[in-house]
Coordinates of C-alpha atoms and ligand atoms in Angstrom, one line a residue:
M354 CA 0.0 0.0 0.0
R355 CA 1.2 3.5 -0.8
P356 CA 1.9 5.7 2.3
S357 CA -0.6 8.5 2.8
A358 CA 2.1 11.2 2.8
P359 CA 5.5 11.8 1.3
A360 CA 8.0 10.1 3.7
P361 CA 11.5 11.5 4.3
R362 CA 14.3 9.0 4.2
P363 CA 14.3 6.8 7.3
E364 CA 18.0 7.7 8.0
L365 CA 16.8 11.3 8.9
S366 CA 14.9 10.1 12.0
G367 CA 18.3 9.2 13.6
I368 CA 19.8 12.6 13.0
P369 CA 20.3 14.9 15.9
A370 CA 19.4 18.6 15.5
Y371 CA 22.6 20.3 14.6
V372 CA 21.8 23.7 16.1
P373 CA 20.9 23.5 19.8
K374 CA 18.8 26.3 21.1
P375 CA 21.1 29.3 21.4
P376 CA 21.5 30.7 24.9
R377 CA 19.2 33.5 25.7
P378 CA 20.6 37.0 26.4
P379 CA 19.4 38.7 29.6
A380 CA 16.5 41.2 29.2
A381 CA 18.8 44.1 30.2
G382 CA 22.5 44.9 29.9
P383 CA 25.1 43.8 27.4
S384 CA 25.6 40.2 26.4
H385 CA 28.5 38.4 24.8
R386 CA 28.1 35.6 22.2
L387 CA 30.7 33.1 23.4
F388 CA 28.9 30.0 22.1
L389 CA 29.8 29.6 18.4
N390 CA 33.6 30.1 18.3
E391 CA 33.1 33.2 16.3
N392 CA 35.8 35.8 15.8
P393 CA 34.8 38.7 18.1
Y394 CA 36.2 41.4 15.8
P395 CA 34.0 42.9 13.1
P396 CA 35.2 42.8 9.5
L397 CA 38.1 45.1 8.7
P398 CA 37.0 48.4 7.1
S399 CA 38.8 47.3 3.9
V400 CA 36.8 44.1 3.9
R401 CA 33.6 46.0 4.3
E402 CA 34.5 48.1 1.3
V403 CA 35.1 45.1 -0.8
I404 CA 31.8 43.6 0.3
A405 CA 30.0 46.8 -0.5
E406 CA 31.6 46.9 -4.0
A407 CA 30.7 43.3 -4.7
S408 CA 27.1 43.8 -3.7
A409 CA 26.7 46.0 -6.8
A410 CA 26.8 42.9 -9.0
T411 CA 24.5 40.5 -7.1
N412 CA 22.1 40.4 -10.1
R413 CA 24.8 38.1 -11.7
Y414 CA 25.5 34.5 -10.8
P415 CA 28.9 33.8 -9.3
G416 CA 31.0 31.1 -11.1
I417 CA 30.0 27.5 -10.6
F418 CA 33.2 27.4 -8.5
P419 CA 35.0 30.5 -7.2
E420 CA 37.9 30.1 -9.6
R421 CA 39.8 33.2 -8.6
L422 CA 39.7 32.2 -5.0
I423 CA 40.8 28.7 -5.9
D424 CA 43.8 30.2 -7.9
A425 CA 44.7 32.4 -4.9
L426 CA 44.6 29.5 -2.5
S427 CA 46.5 27.2 -4.8
G428 CA 49.3 29.9 -5.0
K429 CA 49.3 30.6 -1.3
L430 CA 49.3 27.0 -0.3
G431 CA 51.6 25.8 -3.0
V432 CA 49.2 23.1 -4.3
P433 CA 47.8 22.5 -7.7
H434 CA 44.5 24.2 -8.7
S435 CA 42.9 20.8 -9.2
H436 CA 43.6 19.8 -5.5
V437 CA 41.5 22.7 -4.1
I438 CA 37.8 22.3 -3.1
T439 CA 35.6 25.1 -1.9
G440 CA 32.2 25.2 -0.3
P441 CA 29.7 27.4 1.6
G442 CA 31.7 27.0 4.8
S443 CA 33.5 23.8 5.6
V444 CA 30.2 22.3 6.7
G445 CA 29.2 22.6 3.0
I446 CA 32.2 20.5 2.1
Y447 CA 31.2 17.9 4.8
Q448 CA 27.9 17.5 2.9
Q449 CA 30.0 16.9 -0.3
I450 CA 32.0 14.3 1.6
G451 CA 28.9 12.5 2.7
Q452 CA 27.5 12.3 -0.8
A453 CA 30.8 11.6 -2.6
M454 CA 32.6 9.3 -0.2
L455 CA 30.2 7.5 2.1
K456 CA 27.9 4.6 1.3
P457 CA 25.1 3.1 3.3
G458 CA 26.5 0.6 5.8
D459 CA 30.0 2.0 5.8
E460 CA 31.6 2.6 9.2
V461 CA 33.0 6.0 10.0
V462 CA 35.3 6.4 12.9
Y463 CA 35.6 9.7 14.8
A464 CA 36.2 10.9 18.4
W465 CA 33.5 11.9 20.7
P466 CA 32.8 14.6 21.8
S467 CA 34.1 16.3 18.6
F468 CA 32.6 18.4 15.8
E469 CA 28.8 18.2 16.1
A470 CA 28.4 17.9 12.3
F471 CA 30.1 14.4 12.3
P472 CA 27.1 12.2 13.4
I473 CA 24.8 14.2 11.1
V474 CA 27.0 13.8 8.0
V475 CA 27.5 10.1 8.7
R476 CA 23.9 9.2 9.4
M477 CA 22.7 11.3 6.4
A478 CA 24.7 9.0 4.2
G479 CA 23.2 5.9 5.8
A480 CA 26.7 5.1 7.2
I481 CA 27.4 3.9 10.7
P482 CA 29.0 6.2 13.3
V483 CA 31.8 4.6 15.3
E484 CA 32.4 7.0 18.2
V485 CA 35.6 6.7 20.1
P486 CA 35.6 8.5 23.5
L487 CA 38.3 11.1 24.1
T488 CA 40.8 10.3 26.8
G489 CA 42.0 13.2 29.0
H490 CA 39.9 15.5 26.8
T491 CA 42.0 14.5 23.8
H492 CA 41.8 12.1 20.8
D493 CA 42.6 8.6 21.8
L494 CA 44.5 7.8 18.6
D495 CA 45.4 4.2 19.6
A496 CA 41.7 3.4 20.2
M497 CA 40.7 5.2 17.0
A498 CA 43.2 3.1 15.0
A499 CA 41.9 0.0 16.7
A500 CA 38.4 0.9 15.8
I501 CA 39.1 0.7 12.1
T502 CA 37.7 -2.4 10.5
P503 CA 37.4 -3.7 6.9
R504 CA 34.0 -1.9 6.8
T505 CA 35.5 1.5 7.7
S506 CA 35.5 3.9 4.8
A507 CA 36.5 7.1 6.6
V508 CA 38.0 8.7 9.7
L509 CA 37.0 12.2 10.7
L510 CA 39.6 14.0 12.8
C511 CA 39.4 17.5 14.1
E512 CA 42.8 18.8 15.0
P513 CA 42.7 20.8 17.3
N514 CA 39.5 19.3 18.6
N515 CA 36.1 21.1 18.9
P516 CA 34.7 21.3 21.7
T517 CA 37.8 20.6 23.9
G518 CA 40.4 22.8 22.1
T519 CA 43.0 20.0 22.7
A520 CA 45.5 19.0 20.1
V521 CA 47.4 15.8 19.4
G522 CA 50.4 17.4 17.7
A523 CA 52.3 16.5 14.5
M524 CA 54.2 13.5 15.8
R525 CA 51.3 11.6 17.1
L526 CA 49.1 12.5 14.2
K527 CA 51.7 11.2 11.7
R528 CA 52.0 8.0 13.6
F529 CA 48.2 7.6 13.5
L530 CA 48.0 8.5 9.7
D531 CA 50.6 5.8 9.0
Q532 CA 48.4 3.2 10.7
V533 CA 45.3 4.0 8.6
P534 CA 44.8 1.7 5.6
S535 CA 45.3 3.5 2.3
D536 CA 41.7 2.9 1.2
V537 CA 40.3 4.7 4.2
L538 CA 39.6 8.4 3.7
V539 CA 41.0 10.6 6.5
V540 CA 39.3 14.0 6.9
L541 CA 41.7 16.3 8.8
D542 CA 39.6 19.3 9.9
E543 CA 42.0 22.3 10.6
A544 CA 39.2 24.9 11.2
Y545 CA 41.3 26.4 14.0
F546 CA 44.7 26.0 12.3
E547 CA 45.6 29.7 12.6
F548 CA 45.2 29.7 16.4
Y549 CA 47.6 26.7 16.9
R550 CA 50.7 27.9 18.7
S551 CA 52.5 24.8 19.8
S552 CA 55.8 24.1 18.0
D553 CA 54.5 20.6 17.2
A554 CA 51.5 21.9 15.3
P555 CA 50.8 19.7 12.2
D556 CA 50.4 21.3 8.8
G557 CA 47.8 19.4 6.7
M558 CA 49.2 20.9 3.6
A559 CA 52.5 19.2 4.2
L560 CA 50.9 16.0 5.4
Y561 CA 48.5 15.4 2.4
R562 CA 51.2 15.5 -0.3
D563 CA 52.3 11.9 0.1
R564 CA 49.0 10.7 1.5
P565 CA 46.4 10.3 -1.3
N566 CA 43.8 9.3 1.3
L567 CA 44.0 12.6 3.2
L568 CA 41.6 15.5 2.8
V569 CA 42.4 18.7 4.7
L570 CA 39.7 21.2 5.5
R571 CA 40.1 24.9 6.5
T572 CA 37.8 27.8 6.7
F573 CA 37.5 31.6 6.4
S574 CA 35.0 31.6 9.3
K575 CA 37.3 31.7 12.3
A576 CA 40.7 33.5 11.9
Y577 CA 39.5 35.5 8.9
G578 CA 36.3 36.5 10.6
L579 CA 34.0 35.7 7.6
A580 CA 31.6 33.3 9.3
G581 CA 28.6 35.1 8.0
L582 CA 29.6 34.9 4.4
R583 CA 30.1 31.1 4.3
V584 CA 33.3 30.1 2.6
G585 CA 35.6 27.2 3.4
Y586 CA 38.1 25.2 1.5
G587 CA 39.8 21.8 1.3
V588 CA 42.8 20.2 -0.3
A589 CA 43.1 16.7 -1.5
H590 CA 44.5 14.6 -4.4
P591 CA 42.5 15.0 -7.6
E592 CA 40.5 11.7 -7.4
I593 CA 38.9 12.9 -4.1
A594 CA 38.8 16.6 -5.1
E595 CA 37.0 15.7 -8.3
A596 CA 34.4 13.5 -6.6
L597 CA 33.7 16.2 -4.1
R598 CA 33.4 18.8 -6.8
K599 CA 30.7 16.7 -8.5
C600 CA 28.6 16.8 -5.4
A601 CA 29.0 20.6 -4.7
V602 CA 26.1 22.9 -5.0
P603 CA 26.8 24.9 -8.1
C604 CA 27.6 28.6 -7.4
G605 CA 27.7 27.6 -3.7
V606 CA 30.2 30.3 -2.8
S607 CA 28.7 33.8 -3.5
S608 CA 30.6 36.4 -5.3
I609 CA 30.6 38.6 -2.2
A610 CA 32.1 35.7 -0.2
E611 CA 34.7 35.1 -2.9
E612 CA 35.8 38.8 -3.0
A613 CA 35.9 39.1 0.8
A614 CA 38.0 35.9 1.0
L615 CA 40.3 37.1 -1.7
H616 CA 40.8 40.4 0.0
S617 CA 41.3 38.7 3.4
L618 CA 44.2 36.7 2.0
D619 CA 45.8 40.0 1.1
A620 CA 45.0 41.4 4.6
E621 CA 46.4 38.5 6.5
A622 CA 48.9 40.7 8.4
E623 CA 46.1 42.8 9.9
L624 CA 43.8 39.8 10.5
F625 CA 46.5 37.6 12.1
A626 CA 47.4 40.5 14.5
R627 CA 43.9 40.0 15.8
V628 CA 44.4 36.2 15.9
E629 CA 47.5 37.0 18.1
R630 CA 45.4 39.0 20.4
I631 CA 42.8 36.2 20.7
T632 CA 45.5 33.6 21.5
A633 CA 47.0 35.9 24.1
E634 CA 43.5 36.4 25.6
R635 CA 43.0 32.6 25.5
E636 CA 46.1 32.1 27.7
R637 CA 45.0 34.9 30.1
V638 CA 41.5 33.5 30.5
R639 CA 42.8 30.0 30.9
A640 CA 45.3 31.1 33.6
A641 CA 42.5 33.0 35.4
L642 CA 40.0 30.1 35.3
A643 CA 42.3 27.2 36.1
A644 CA 43.1 26.5 39.7
P645 CA 43.9 23.4 41.8
G646 CA 40.9 21.2 41.3
R647 CA 39.6 23.3 38.4
E648 CA 41.0 21.9 35.2
V649 CA 41.0 23.9 32.0
P650 CA 42.7 21.9 29.3
A651 CA 45.3 23.7 27.2
S652 CA 43.7 25.0 24.0
E653 CA 45.1 25.5 20.5
T654 CA 41.9 27.2 19.3
N655 CA 39.8 30.3 19.9
F656 CA 37.9 28.7 22.7
L657 CA 38.3 26.9 26.1
W658 CA 36.7 23.8 27.4
L659 CA 35.5 23.8 31.0
P660 CA 35.0 20.2 32.1
L661 CA 32.2 20.9 34.6
G662 CA 30.5 17.6 34.5
Q663 CA 27.2 17.6 36.5
D664 CA 27.8 21.3 37.3
T665 CA 27.6 22.3 33.6
E666 CA 24.0 23.5 33.4
R667 CA 24.2 25.4 36.7
V668 CA 27.3 27.3 35.7
T669 CA 26.2 28.0 32.1
S670 CA 22.8 29.3 33.2
E671 CA 24.4 31.5 35.8
L672 CA 26.8 32.9 33.2
E673 CA 23.9 33.4 30.8
R674 CA 22.1 35.4 33.5
H675 CA 25.1 37.7 33.6
G676 CA 25.2 38.0 29.8
V677 CA 27.9 35.5 29.1
L678 CA 26.4 33.2 26.6
T679 CA 28.4 29.9 26.3
R680 CA 27.7 26.5 24.8
A681 CA 26.7 23.8 27.4
F682 CA 27.2 20.1 26.8
P683 CA 25.0 18.9 29.7
G684 CA 26.7 16.5 32.1
D685 CA 30.0 17.0 30.3
G686 CA 31.2 20.6 30.2
A687 CA 31.0 24.0 28.6
R688 CA 32.7 25.5 25.6
V689 CA 33.6 29.1 25.9
T690 CA 34.8 31.2 22.9
V691 CA 37.5 33.6 23.6
G692 CA 35.9 37.0 23.1
E693 CA 36.9 40.6 23.4
P694 CA 38.8 41.5 26.6
A695 CA 35.6 43.0 28.2
A696 CA 33.7 39.7 27.6
N697 CA 36.5 37.6 28.9
D698 CA 36.8 39.8 32.0
L699 CA 33.1 39.3 32.7
L700 CA 33.5 35.6 32.2
I701 CA 36.3 35.5 34.7
E702 CA 34.4 37.7 37.2
V703 CA 31.2 35.6 37.1
A704 CA 33.2 32.4 37.3
E705 CA 35.0 33.7 40.5
Q706 CA 31.6 34.6 42.0
L707 CA 30.3 31.2 41.3
I708 CA 33.2 29.4 42.9
R709 CA 33.2 31.7 46.0
G710 CA 29.4 31.2 46.3
R711 CA 29.6 27.4 46.3
Ligands
LIG878 N1 34.9 22.4 11.5 C1 35.0 22.6 12.8 C2 35.9 21.7 13.7 C3 34.3 23.6 13.4 O1 34.3 23.8 14.7 C4 33.5 24.4 12.6 C5 32.7 25.6 13.1 N2 32.1 25.4 14.3 C6 33.4 24.1 11.2 C7 34.2 23.1 10.7 C8 32.5 24.9 10.3 O2 33.0 26.0 9.9 P1 32.4 26.7 8.6 O3 31.9 28.0 9.1 O4 33.5 26.8 7.7 O5 31.3 25.9 8.0

């Protein structure tokens, strides 16, 4: 018998909602958005000019792909044009990965907690998530390698990790990559690459060259402050890059986003000075929040992880009441984006009050 109404694919019923309800700002007083790992600084005046100029031509379609941006990235990264993939944010590229590289019944290994898009992308493809718990707030690479079976088609790895900010470093990452069979795709998500300060920071662009199964993802949303324009990119060998391109939404990167991204590559000195301020603030906030019995893992990103366990909701709702809007992972911890100094000061002050009032 025919069903009485159009039915969505059954896989969708297992998909968690990606966007949790955003925290609510208090009715009065300022509030600070520290829940989405955004860059707190508004676009540079020169970027706004470029955006305004590009807006004059929005009656025209952009290219199927943003070819000028791809050229610029290929030059900057020293990789062939055919290796560069773009999308409306790196989440757009994840959708391409799901369509191009995952089949129903495939197993996909990733750490948990990690990037919240992972289970969605995997389930959407009808593939099976294999979640490997973090150990000490960090990827357990040995356990991840052990979780790979003949049915595994991909590993998703966020370095540094979201939501914990922790990093495994180049040495351990290379050892892991060498253990992954050559027919298993590894997606190395470097969304926070520019905030990584350790001398052992891996560079996906160097790693992918002799690893045809590695796909590296980066974004203009964080360090470049273009989250609202939706533009991300990836680099992989041509077989993977071509497959992903086939699954891309045509004209998926707007001409405004392309122009702003192009200009931002030229304005890196100014933008990265801001990144420097953010990483300095990160260390200041971490030092202020950490204390004996209060662990705040070292972060290589633009956010900090507070492993609050059962206290998470109490602390995050109290912060919310004071206008500090953070991302709660109930029962586990809170992710707090490093904001402008005033926001960070308020975070520290409220956290101190909470601890004293215990
Ligand atoms: N990867 C990771 C690890 C992220 O944390 C984020 C943003 N939260 C993204 C990708 C998505 O970034 P984009 O804005 O490029 O889609």
